[in-house]
C-alpha cells in the first residue's frame, strides 16, 4: 500500500513508523497497539501523509487527549509562526 508524502513521493505504508511516532508521545504499548489496529483498518492506497496524520490524531484522541496533544505538537508550533 502506497502513501503519498507532501512532496508527492510515494512510499510504502509502514506500521513501524506510525508506531514509533505514537511511542514518542509517551503512550504505553497497549494504547499504541489499539490505535495502530484502528489505523490499519482506515489506511487506503494513495492516502496522503497529512490524512494519515489526521487519522492517527483522531484515534489518539479516543484513547487519551494528553497523547493526542503531544502528537499534534508539530502542527501547533507551525500555527504559532
PDB file of C-alpha atoms in Angstrom:
ATOM      1  CA  UNK A   1       0.000   0.000   0.000  1.00  0.00           C
ATOM      2  CA  UNK A   2       1.456   3.355  -1.068  1.00  0.00           C
ATOM      3  CA  UNK A   3       1.208   6.593   0.932  1.00  0.00           C
ATOM      4  CA  UNK A   4       1.762   9.954  -0.783  1.00  0.00           C
ATOM      5  CA  UNK A   5       4.172  12.285   1.014  1.00  0.00           C
ATOM      6  CA  UNK A   6       3.728  16.057   0.960  1.00  0.00           C
ATOM      7  CA  UNK A   7       6.394  16.388  -1.757  1.00  0.00           C
ATOM      8  CA  UNK A   8       4.480  13.950  -4.000  1.00  0.00           C
ATOM      9  CA  UNK A   9       6.730  10.929  -3.488  1.00  0.00           C
ATOM     10  CA  UNK A  10       5.032   7.598  -2.943  1.00  0.00           C
ATOM     11  CA  UNK A  11       6.308   5.390  -0.139  1.00  0.00           C
ATOM     12  CA  UNK A  12       5.012   2.112   1.267  1.00  0.00           C
ATOM     13  CA  UNK A  13       2.881   2.377   4.412  1.00  0.00           C
ATOM     14  CA  UNK A  14       4.969   1.485   7.449  1.00  0.00           C
ATOM     15  CA  UNK A  15       3.213   0.491  10.650  1.00  0.00           C
ATOM     16  CA  UNK A  16       6.611   0.674  12.352  1.00  0.00           C
ATOM     17  CA  UNK A  17       6.962   4.375  11.517  1.00  0.00           C
ATOM     18  CA  UNK A  18       3.484   5.087  12.850  1.00  0.00           C
ATOM     19  CA  UNK A  19       4.209   3.009  15.967  1.00  0.00           C
ATOM     20  CA  UNK A  20       7.436   4.971  16.572  1.00  0.00           C
ATOM     21  CA  UNK A  21       5.697   8.332  16.176  1.00  0.00           C
ATOM     22  CA  UNK A  22       2.976   7.334  18.649  1.00  0.00           C
ATOM     23  CA  UNK A  23       5.582   5.956  21.063  1.00  0.00           C
ATOM     24  CA  UNK A  24       7.289   9.399  21.134  1.00  0.00           C
ATOM     25  CA  UNK A  25       4.126  10.815  22.738  1.00  0.00           C
ATOM     26  CA  UNK A  26       4.743   8.639  25.794  1.00  0.00           C
ATOM     27  CA  UNK A  27       1.828   6.294  25.154  1.00  0.00           C
ATOM     28  CA  UNK A  28       2.152   2.785  26.567  1.00  0.00           C
ATOM     29  CA  UNK A  29       2.284  -0.286  24.333  1.00  0.00           C
ATOM     30  CA  UNK A  30      -1.374  -1.227  24.901  1.00  0.00           C
ATOM     31  CA  UNK A  31      -2.579   2.155  23.645  1.00  0.00           C
ATOM     32  CA  UNK A  32      -0.123   2.083  20.747  1.00  0.00           C
ATOM     33  CA  UNK A  33      -1.354  -1.313  19.570  1.00  0.00           C
ATOM     34  CA  UNK A  34      -5.026  -0.359  19.931  1.00  0.00           C
ATOM     35  CA  UNK A  35      -4.533   2.835  17.951  1.00  0.00           C
ATOM     36  CA  UNK A  36      -2.443   1.055  15.327  1.00  0.00           C
ATOM     37  CA  UNK A  37      -5.102  -1.634  14.806  1.00  0.00           C
ATOM     38  CA  UNK A  38      -7.725   1.050  14.209  1.00  0.00           C
ATOM     39  CA  UNK A  39      -5.452   2.995  11.861  1.00  0.00           C
ATOM     40  CA  UNK A  40      -4.616  -0.041   9.727  1.00  0.00           C
ATOM     41  CA  UNK A  41      -8.360  -0.502   9.061  1.00  0.00           C
ATOM     42  CA  UNK A  42      -8.597   3.056   7.720  1.00  0.00           C
ATOM     43  CA  UNK A  43      -5.430   3.297   5.615  1.00  0.00           C
ATOM     44  CA  UNK A  44      -6.001   3.035   1.883  1.00  0.00           C
ATOM     45  CA  UNK A  45      -3.997   3.192  -1.317  1.00  0.00           C
ATOM     46  CA  UNK A  46      -2.989   6.749  -2.252  1.00  0.00           C
ATOM     47  CA  UNK A  47      -3.685   8.222   1.183  1.00  0.00           C
ATOM     48  CA  UNK A  48      -1.633  11.337   1.928  1.00  0.00           C
ATOM     49  CA  UNK A  49       0.609  11.661   4.943  1.00  0.00           C
ATOM     50  CA  UNK A  50      -1.499  14.650   6.050  1.00  0.00           C
ATOM     51  CA  UNK A  51      -4.628  12.484   6.043  1.00  0.00           C
ATOM     52  CA  UNK A  52      -2.758   9.690   7.823  1.00  0.00           C
ATOM     53  CA  UNK A  53      -1.628  12.181  10.477  1.00  0.00           C
ATOM     54  CA  UNK A  54      -5.253  13.272  10.929  1.00  0.00           C
ATOM     55  CA  UNK A  55      -6.427   9.658  11.316  1.00  0.00           C
ATOM     56  CA  UNK A  56      -3.704   8.928  13.896  1.00  0.00           C
ATOM     57  CA  UNK A  57      -4.591  12.098  15.793  1.00  0.00           C
ATOM     58  CA  UNK A  58      -8.296  11.195  15.901  1.00  0.00           C
ATOM     59  CA  UNK A  59      -7.556   7.671  17.112  1.00  0.00           C
ATOM     60  CA  UNK A  60      -5.240   9.032  19.817  1.00  0.00           C
ATOM     61  CA  UNK A  61      -7.957  11.456  20.933  1.00  0.00           C
ATOM     62  CA  UNK A  62     -10.241   8.477  21.525  1.00  0.00           C
ATOM     63  CA  UNK A  63      -7.634   6.947  23.844  1.00  0.00           C
ATOM     64  CA  UNK A  64      -6.110   9.994  25.539  1.00  0.00           C
ATOM     65  CA  UNK A  65      -6.260  13.708  24.808  1.00  0.00           C
ATOM     66  CA  UNK A  66      -2.880  14.083  26.500  1.00  0.00           C
ATOM     67  CA  UNK A  67      -1.146  11.874  23.933  1.00  0.00           C
ATOM     68  CA  UNK A  68      -3.110  13.476  21.109  1.00  0.00           C
ATOM     69  CA  UNK A  69      -1.857  16.921  22.125  1.00  0.00           C
ATOM     70  CA  UNK A  70       1.721  15.689  22.179  1.00  0.00           C
ATOM     71  CA  UNK A  71       1.277  14.037  18.782  1.00  0.00           C
ATOM     72  CA  UNK A  72      -0.044  17.292  17.342  1.00  0.00           C
ATOM     73  CA  UNK A  73       2.777  19.426  18.762  1.00  0.00           C
ATOM     74  CA  UNK A  74       4.452  19.972  15.377  1.00  0.00           C
ATOM     75  CA  UNK A  75       1.273  21.397  13.862  1.00  0.00           C
ATOM     76  CA  UNK A  76       0.729  23.606  16.912  1.00  0.00           C
ATOM     77  CA  UNK A  77       4.228  25.041  16.586  1.00  0.00           C
ATOM     78  CA  UNK A  78       3.692  25.712  12.892  1.00  0.00           C
ATOM     79  CA  UNK A  79       0.489  27.615  13.674  1.00  0.00           C
ATOM     80  CA  UNK A  80       2.433  29.882  16.019  1.00  0.00           C
ATOM     81  CA  UNK A  81       4.554  31.023  13.107  1.00  0.00           C
TER      82      UNK A  81
END
